[in-house]
Tab-separated table of C-alpha atoms in Angstrom:
chain	number	residue	atom	x	y	z
D	25	MET	CA	12.895	-3.401	26.180
D	26	LYS	CA	13.067	-1.721	22.791
D	27	THR	CA	12.600	2.051	22.818
D	28	ILE	CA	11.905	4.172	19.738
D	29	TRP	CA	11.897	7.949	20.169
D	30	VAL	CA	9.568	10.168	18.176
D	31	LYS	CA	11.030	13.654	17.801
D	32	ALA	CA	8.010	15.726	16.839
D	33	SER	CA	6.719	18.981	18.390
D	34	GLN	CA	6.766	16.937	21.577
D	35	SER	CA	9.375	14.176	21.811
D	36	TYR	CA	8.255	10.943	23.417
D	37	PRO	CA	9.280	7.287	23.775
D	38	ILE	CA	7.557	4.229	22.356
D	39	TRP	CA	8.298	1.193	24.512
D	40	ILE	CA	7.931	-2.319	23.058
D	41	GLU	CA	8.242	-5.454	25.185
D	42	ARG	CA	6.149	-8.363	26.360
D	43	GLY	CA	4.798	-7.906	29.870
D	44	LEU	CA	4.935	-4.101	29.902
D	45	LEU	CA	1.297	-3.704	30.906
D	46	ALA	CA	2.095	-4.488	34.529
D	47	GLN	CA	4.871	-1.862	34.467
D	48	CYS	CA	2.751	0.990	33.101
D	49	GLY	CA	2.660	2.896	36.394
D	50	HIS	CA	6.439	2.872	36.747
D	51	LEU	CA	6.895	3.909	33.112
D	52	LEU	CA	4.287	6.661	33.348
D	53	ARG	CA	6.129	8.114	36.327
D	54	GLN	CA	9.105	8.656	34.016
D	55	THR	CA	7.077	10.974	31.797
D	56	ALA	CA	4.272	12.323	34.024
D	57	ALA	CA	6.026	12.593	37.368
D	58	GLY	CA	3.944	15.552	38.552
D	59	ALA	CA	0.535	14.002	37.925
D	60	GLU	CA	-1.542	12.998	40.949
D	61	LYS	CA	-4.527	11.487	39.132
D	62	ALA	CA	-4.807	9.172	36.140
D	63	ALA	CA	-8.044	8.608	34.247
D	64	VAL	CA	-8.074	5.296	32.390
D	65	ILE	CA	-10.324	5.489	29.329
D	66	THR	CA	-11.183	2.105	27.842
D	67	ASP	CA	-13.981	0.043	26.307
D	68	ASP	CA	-15.927	-2.786	27.872
D	69	THR	CA	-14.047	-5.549	26.030
D	70	VAL	CA	-10.544	-4.332	26.913
D	71	ASN	CA	-11.593	-3.423	30.440
D	72	SER	CA	-12.606	-7.018	31.159
D	73	LEU	CA	-9.195	-8.242	29.966
D	74	TYR	CA	-6.698	-5.644	31.161
D	75	GLY	CA	-8.478	-2.910	33.090
D	76	ASP	CA	-7.674	-4.251	36.561
D	77	THR	CA	-4.015	-4.890	35.672
D	78	VAL	CA	-3.504	-1.325	34.488
D	79	VAL	CA	-5.419	0.292	37.356
D	80	HIS	CA	-3.449	-1.758	39.901
D	81	ALA	CA	-0.119	-0.867	38.274
D	82	LEU	CA	-0.986	2.843	38.294
D	83	GLU	CA	-2.158	2.750	41.908
D	84	GLU	CA	1.050	0.992	42.948
D	85	SER	CA	2.964	3.936	41.504
D	86	GLY	CA	1.006	6.399	43.616
D	87	TYR	CA	-1.690	7.617	41.225
D	88	THR	CA	-5.297	8.127	42.234
D	89	VAL	CA	-7.018	6.251	39.429
D	90	TYR	CA	-10.468	6.701	37.886
D	91	ARG	CA	-11.834	4.481	35.150
D	92	PHE	CA	-14.268	5.363	32.355
D	93	VAL	CA	-15.636	2.447	30.307
D	94	PHE	CA	-17.727	2.808	27.148
D	95	PRO	CA	-19.217	0.240	24.726
D	96	HIS	CA	-16.696	-1.135	22.232
D	97	GLY	CA	-16.979	-0.411	18.520
D	98	GLU	CA	-16.652	2.384	15.984
D	99	SER	CA	-20.142	3.675	16.785
D	100	SER	CA	-18.848	4.863	20.165
D	101	LYS	CA	-16.283	7.170	18.554
D	102	CYS	CA	-18.764	10.027	18.502
D	103	SER	CA	-19.589	13.340	20.121
D	104	ALA	CA	-21.942	11.726	22.659
D	105	THR	CA	-19.179	9.516	24.078
D	106	LEU	CA	-16.739	12.411	23.989
D	107	ASN	CA	-19.112	14.574	26.033
D	108	ASP	CA	-19.519	11.731	28.524
D	109	ILE	CA	-15.727	11.639	28.895
D	110	TYR	CA	-15.602	15.403	29.444
D	111	ASN	CA	-18.254	15.168	32.143
D	112	PHE	CA	-16.408	12.252	33.776
D	113	LEU	CA	-13.166	14.272	33.897
D	114	CYS	CA	-15.029	17.251	35.320
D	115	GLU	CA	-16.753	15.103	37.944
D	116	HIS	CA	-13.390	13.807	39.180
D	117	GLN	CA	-11.777	17.251	39.067
D	118	MET	CA	-9.001	16.281	36.682
D	119	THR	CA	-6.484	19.090	36.238
D	120	ARG	CA	-4.101	20.049	33.438
D	121	THR	CA	-1.247	18.447	35.362
D	122	ASP	CA	-3.024	15.090	35.581
D	123	CYS	CA	-2.979	12.396	32.895
D	124	LEU	CA	-5.332	10.368	30.718
D	125	VAL	CA	-4.515	6.764	29.836
D	126	ALA	CA	-5.898	5.373	26.576
D	127	LEU	CA	-6.190	1.612	27.085
D	128	GLY	CA	-7.493	-0.163	24.003
D	129	GLY	CA	-7.565	-0.150	20.242
D	130	GLY	CA	-7.858	2.634	17.715
D	131	VAL	CA	-11.284	3.861	18.804
D	132	VAL	CA	-10.138	4.250	22.421
D	133	GLY	CA	-6.883	5.916	21.409
D	134	ASP	CA	-8.529	8.344	18.997
D	135	ILE	CA	-11.269	9.568	21.308
D	136	THR	CA	-9.036	9.686	24.404
D	137	GLY	CA	-6.426	11.647	22.494
D	138	PHE	CA	-9.058	14.108	21.297
D	139	ALA	CA	-10.326	14.513	24.858
D	140	ALA	CA	-6.750	15.145	25.991
D	141	ALA	CA	-6.253	17.714	23.246
D	142	THR	CA	-9.385	19.667	24.147
D	143	TYR	CA	-10.291	19.226	27.824
D	144	LEU	CA	-8.930	22.234	29.751
D	145	ARG	CA	-7.337	23.191	26.406
D	146	GLY	CA	-4.944	20.290	26.682
D	147	MET	CA	-3.599	17.699	29.109
D	148	ALA	CA	-1.162	14.795	28.903
D	149	TYR	CA	-2.136	11.308	27.814
D	150	LEU	CA	-0.453	7.922	27.607
D	151	GLN	CA	-1.248	5.491	24.813
D	152	ILE	CA	-1.481	1.792	25.729
D	153	PRO	CA	-2.620	0.184	22.451
D	154	THR	CA	-3.913	-3.364	22.850
D	155	THR	CA	-4.582	-4.247	19.201
D	156	LEU	CA	-2.090	-4.780	16.409
D	157	LEU	CA	-3.624	-1.998	14.328
D	158	ALA	CA	-3.298	0.479	17.191
D	159	GLN	CA	0.239	-0.615	18.057
D	160	VAL	CA	1.618	-0.180	14.541
D	161	ASP	CA	-0.470	2.763	13.415
D	162	SER	CA	-3.095	4.782	15.258
D	163	SER	CA	-1.285	5.155	18.612
D	164	VAL	CA	1.763	6.760	16.986
D	165	GLY	CA	1.878	10.202	15.433
D	166	GLY	CA	-0.619	12.295	17.346
D	167	LYS	CA	-3.732	12.111	15.161
D	168	THR	CA	-6.887	12.151	17.286
D	169	ALA	CA	-10.499	12.331	16.150
D	170	ILE	CA	-14.135	11.364	16.401
D	171	ASP	CA	-16.516	10.413	13.585
D	172	LEU	CA	-19.480	12.340	12.217
D	173	PRO	CA	-22.497	10.927	10.395
D	174	GLY	CA	-20.962	12.397	7.238
D	175	GLY	CA	-17.637	10.599	7.520
D	176	LYS	CA	-14.873	9.090	9.606
D	177	ASN	CA	-12.370	11.154	11.640
D	178	LEU	CA	-13.760	14.475	10.392
D	179	VAL	CA	-13.409	16.259	13.748
D	180	GLY	CA	-10.085	15.994	15.512
D	181	ALA	CA	-6.791	17.530	16.526
D	182	PHE	CA	-3.083	16.796	16.417
D	183	LYS	CA	-2.037	15.868	19.947
D	184	GLN	CA	1.109	13.859	20.612
D	185	PRO	CA	1.022	11.445	23.570
D	186	ILE	CA	3.659	11.652	26.284
D	187	ALA	CA	4.541	7.999	25.615
D	188	VAL	CA	3.284	4.843	23.904
D	189	LEU	CA	3.468	1.469	25.624
D	190	CYS	CA	3.225	-1.574	23.324
D	191	ASP	CA	2.868	-4.960	25.003
D	192	PRO	CA	2.708	-7.693	22.323
D	193	ASP	CA	1.244	-10.074	24.908
D	194	THR	CA	-2.084	-8.263	24.486
D	195	LEU	CA	-2.247	-9.657	20.952
D	196	GLN	CA	-2.607	-13.176	22.338
D	197	THR	CA	-6.193	-12.409	23.343
D	198	LEU	CA	-7.162	-10.840	20.014
D	199	PRO	CA	-9.801	-12.707	18.013
D	200	GLU	CA	-8.432	-13.732	14.620
D	201	VAL	CA	-10.488	-11.091	12.822
D	202	PHE	CA	-8.763	-8.293	14.763
D	203	LEU	CA	-5.287	-9.724	14.261
D	204	ALA	CA	-6.061	-9.783	10.541
D	205	ASP	CA	-7.384	-6.240	10.858
D	206	GLY	CA	-3.994	-5.034	12.069
D	207	MET	CA	-2.208	-6.884	9.301
D	208	GLY	CA	-3.993	-4.674	6.772
D	209	GLU	CA	-2.002	-1.710	8.088
D	210	VAL	CA	1.197	-3.766	8.404
D	211	ILE	CA	1.000	-4.734	4.718
D	212	LYS	CA	0.478	-1.054	3.924
D	213	TYR	CA	3.837	-0.184	5.494
D	214	GLY	CA	5.593	-2.711	3.290
D	215	MET	CA	3.862	-1.362	0.208
D	216	ILE	CA	4.603	2.315	0.821
D	217	ARG	CA	8.103	2.228	2.286
D	218	ASP	CA	9.787	-1.138	2.860
D	219	ALA	CA	10.035	-3.851	0.204
D	220	ALA	CA	12.053	-6.032	2.621
D	221	LEU	CA	9.201	-5.902	5.145
D	222	PHE	CA	6.739	-6.888	2.418
D	223	GLU	CA	8.940	-9.845	1.464
D	224	LYS	CA	9.066	-10.905	5.117
D	225	LEU	CA	5.271	-10.758	5.303
D	226	GLU	CA	5.077	-13.005	2.235
D	227	GLN	CA	6.870	-15.692	4.270
D	228	TYR	CA	4.247	-15.732	7.028
D	229	THR	CA	0.508	-16.318	7.233
D	230	LEU	CA	-2.053	-15.244	9.793
D	231	ASP	CA	-1.444	-18.539	11.628
D	232	THR	CA	2.339	-18.007	11.904
D	233	ILE	CA	2.787	-14.226	12.115
D	234	GLN	CA	2.963	-14.219	15.934
D	235	ASN	CA	6.419	-15.818	15.613
D	236	GLY	CA	7.884	-12.604	14.247
D	237	ILE	CA	5.420	-10.044	15.550
D	238	GLU	CA	7.713	-8.031	17.870
D	239	ASP	CA	10.201	-7.204	15.118
D	240	ILE	CA	7.372	-6.434	12.701
D	241	ILE	CA	5.744	-4.054	15.180
D	242	ALA	CA	9.063	-2.262	15.713
D	243	THR	CA	9.689	-1.993	11.956
D	244	CYS	CA	6.246	-0.495	11.314
D	245	ILE	CA	6.578	1.974	14.188
D	246	ASP	CA	10.009	3.014	12.953
D	247	ILE	CA	8.593	3.717	9.485
D	248	LYS	CA	5.745	5.775	10.902
D	249	ARG	CA	8.104	7.626	13.263
D	250	ASP	CA	10.280	8.637	10.323
D	251	VAL	CA	7.316	9.858	8.279
D	252	VAL	CA	5.767	11.763	11.208
D	253	GLU	CA	9.037	13.498	12.038
D	254	HIS	CA	9.247	14.792	8.469
D	255	ASP	CA	5.590	15.873	8.275
D	256	GLU	CA	3.887	15.988	11.660
D	257	PHE	CA	0.781	17.859	10.506
D	258	ASP	CA	-0.023	15.810	7.408
D	259	THR	CA	0.595	18.407	4.692
D	260	GLY	CA	3.020	16.435	2.536
D	261	GLU	CA	4.916	13.168	2.955
D	262	ARG	CA	2.696	11.871	5.769
D	263	MET	CA	-0.115	11.467	3.270
D	264	ILE	CA	1.570	8.281	2.009
D	265	LEU	CA	0.339	6.609	5.213
D	266	ASN	CA	-3.145	6.881	3.695
D	267	PHE	CA	-2.488	4.302	0.973
D	268	GLY	CA	-5.709	2.290	0.681
D	269	HIS	CA	-7.588	4.668	2.958
D	270	THR	CA	-9.482	6.838	0.475
D	271	LEU	CA	-11.347	3.799	-0.799
D	272	GLY	CA	-11.073	2.030	2.558
D	273	HIS	CA	-12.960	4.765	4.383
D	274	ALA	CA	-15.560	4.756	1.610
D	275	ILE	CA	-16.007	0.998	2.057
D	276	GLU	CA	-16.411	1.380	5.818
D	277	SER	CA	-18.957	4.154	5.340
D	278	TYR	CA	-20.920	2.281	2.658
D	279	TYR	CA	-21.362	-0.676	5.020
D	280	HIS	CA	-22.094	1.616	8.011
D	281	TYR	CA	-18.922	0.453	9.824
D	282	GLU	CA	-20.574	-2.917	10.455
D	283	THR	CA	-19.292	-5.309	7.772
D	284	TYR	CA	-15.616	-4.446	7.319
D	285	THR	CA	-13.032	-3.683	9.972
D	286	HIS	CA	-10.743	-0.737	9.230
D	287	GLY	CA	-7.812	-2.962	8.256
D	288	SER	CA	-9.898	-5.159	5.980
D	289	ALA	CA	-11.378	-2.102	4.246
D	290	VAL	CA	-7.868	-0.670	3.777
D	291	ALA	CA	-6.669	-3.996	2.363
D	292	ALA	CA	-9.455	-3.977	-0.212
D	293	GLY	CA	-8.762	-0.312	-0.939
D	294	MET	CA	-5.074	-1.018	-1.562
D	295	CYS	CA	-5.873	-3.843	-3.953
D	296	ILE	CA	-8.514	-1.906	-5.890
D	297	MET	CA	-6.137	1.035	-6.320
D	298	THR	CA	-3.136	-1.150	-7.209
D	299	GLN	CA	-5.120	-2.965	-9.881
D	300	ARG	CA	-5.583	0.399	-11.615
D	301	THR	CA	-2.106	1.849	-11.119
D	302	SER	CA	0.486	-0.915	-11.132
D	303	THR	CA	1.637	-3.978	-13.052
D	304	PRO	CA	-0.237	-7.298	-12.916
D	305	GLU	CA	2.755	-8.785	-11.065
D	306	VAL	CA	2.610	-6.209	-8.250
D	307	TYR	CA	-1.166	-6.521	-8.045
D	308	GLU	CA	-0.978	-10.322	-7.836
D	309	ARG	CA	1.723	-10.236	-5.129
D	310	LEU	CA	-0.353	-7.822	-3.075
D	311	CYS	CA	-3.474	-9.937	-3.454
D	312	ARG	CA	-1.625	-13.116	-2.427
D	313	CYS	CA	-0.243	-11.380	0.665
D	314	VAL	CA	-3.641	-9.942	1.572
D	315	HIS	CA	-5.280	-13.359	1.177
D	316	ALA	CA	-2.623	-14.973	3.401
D	317	TYR	CA	-3.862	-12.819	6.263
D	318	HIS	CA	-7.551	-13.546	5.605
D	319	LEU	CA	-8.233	-10.073	4.251
D	320	PRO	CA	-10.403	-9.088	1.260
D	321	THR	CA	-9.102	-7.827	-2.070
D	322	GLN	CA	-12.480	-6.523	-3.299
D	323	THR	CA	-15.946	-5.790	-1.976
D	324	GLU	CA	-19.429	-6.480	-3.290
D	325	ALA	CA	-20.052	-2.734	-3.441
D	326	SER	CA	-19.402	-1.375	-6.928
D	327	ILE	CA	-16.921	1.393	-7.674
D	328	HIS	CA	-19.888	3.469	-8.837
D	329	GLU	CA	-21.344	3.193	-5.324
D	330	LEU	CA	-18.053	3.781	-3.497
D	331	VAL	CA	-16.594	6.739	-5.397
D	332	PRO	CA	-19.163	9.336	-4.219
D	333	LEU	CA	-18.232	8.478	-0.623
D	334	CYS	CA	-14.593	9.342	-1.370
D	335	GLY	CA	-15.770	12.951	-1.669
D	336	ASN	CA	-16.101	13.131	2.123
D	337	ASP	CA	-12.491	12.103	2.626
D	338	LYS	CA	-10.233	14.394	4.701
D	339	LYS	CA	-7.621	14.267	1.950
D	340	ARG	CA	-9.843	16.201	-0.418
D	341	ALA	CA	-8.580	19.735	-1.122
D	342	SER	CA	-11.156	22.076	-2.690
D	343	LYS	CA	-12.302	20.358	-5.918
D	344	ALA	CA	-9.310	18.005	-6.017
D	345	LEU	CA	-8.799	14.664	-4.315
D	346	ARG	CA	-5.373	13.534	-3.167
D	347	PHE	CA	-4.770	9.809	-3.149
D	348	ILE	CA	-1.839	7.419	-2.845
D	349	VAL	CA	-0.573	4.867	-5.355
D	350	CYS	CA	2.235	2.301	-5.225
D	351	GLU	CA	3.402	1.444	-8.721
D	352	THR	CA	6.185	-0.647	-7.176
D	353	ILE	CA	6.375	-2.351	-3.798
D	354	GLY	CA	8.157	-0.162	-1.273
D	355	LYS	CA	7.533	3.203	-2.914
D	356	ALA	CA	4.464	5.426	-2.618
D	357	GLU	CA	3.415	8.436	-4.659
D	358	ILE	CA	0.916	11.174	-3.834
D	359	ARG	CA	-1.384	12.051	-6.720
D	360	SER	CA	-4.105	14.627	-7.092
D	361	MET	CA	-6.854	15.186	-9.624
D	362	PRO	CA	-10.223	16.912	-9.816
D	363	PHE	CA	-12.832	14.814	-8.104
D	364	ASP	CA	-14.897	14.388	-11.268
D	365	ALA	CA	-11.824	13.146	-13.127
D	366	PHE	CA	-11.009	10.789	-10.272
D	367	ALA	CA	-14.540	9.385	-10.383
D	368	SER	CA	-14.376	8.877	-14.142
D	369	TRP	CA	-10.980	7.215	-13.938
D	370	MET	CA	-11.961	4.877	-11.102
D	371	GLU	CA	-15.068	3.825	-13.024
D	372	GLY	CA	-13.027	2.893	-16.057
D	373	GLY	CA	-12.516	6.145	-17.947
D	374	GLN	CA	-9.314	8.036	-18.619
D	375	ALA	CA	-7.577	10.118	-15.955
């Protein structure tokens, strides 16, 4: 089993190995020994696949287990679902010494983490990400949130998990579209920090990536761990993790979170930004890599339609917008400009 330690305000292990799902109770006991109850928060899709396995493993380790299941999809990452979770925890008399278990993808991890950060002013939670995107990105680093009608992840808190358990076997049941979704974030890591990782990704396709997926997951987590340790609360270096996200979130919002997955929107966002900020060679390499994983490089929505939605982005500071560019593969740069200037530049004017 590979273990990566995150040394943030709360240090915690990230375990990576096939077959770990059935060991989650034993592993949780190593980090939440005093807990008597565990509340598994999951969605209906993941519950049908892995819910019983996780509940059984937790019960075998002596936990009294309760399970809360909500409909899958981004639309569930909202205040209504969050309030349902609060009421569920209250109904089962969960205490601050008990533990939540986030079993699922990014939506499950984000809303469970936010519940853990806020219920009883804070309780422990374990991340068990079951999608590639969640394993390499959203489960690590302590960002939790829900969406508002005005934008994605606008209400949230920083709350580190007590551990993250990554079982690559869960990726075997992912539909192709969700494996591709995760690859959008994987490509991002190569672009912002690791040219060697990007070159490795150029050697695979969506059909062959499972052959090297464990090492790729570990590499991505290690990159994020390093960035988070330097900037846990997202005031400086950690912003580079948002490469492709300013436009990506705008794309998701424009299509009402129905047409593009998060990773596919980020992939398009990376390509659109790179076309404006880098050489044709870098742009073409990125587009080839994105295409190899069945991800889009553009959208039918025009820049004129997308740019206003960037104004709701969390990375906006007063009248300025901070965004990330990669002029070369493996190196990211944080830039900032007045929003009006950003809009003019994106639509073809001068910065």
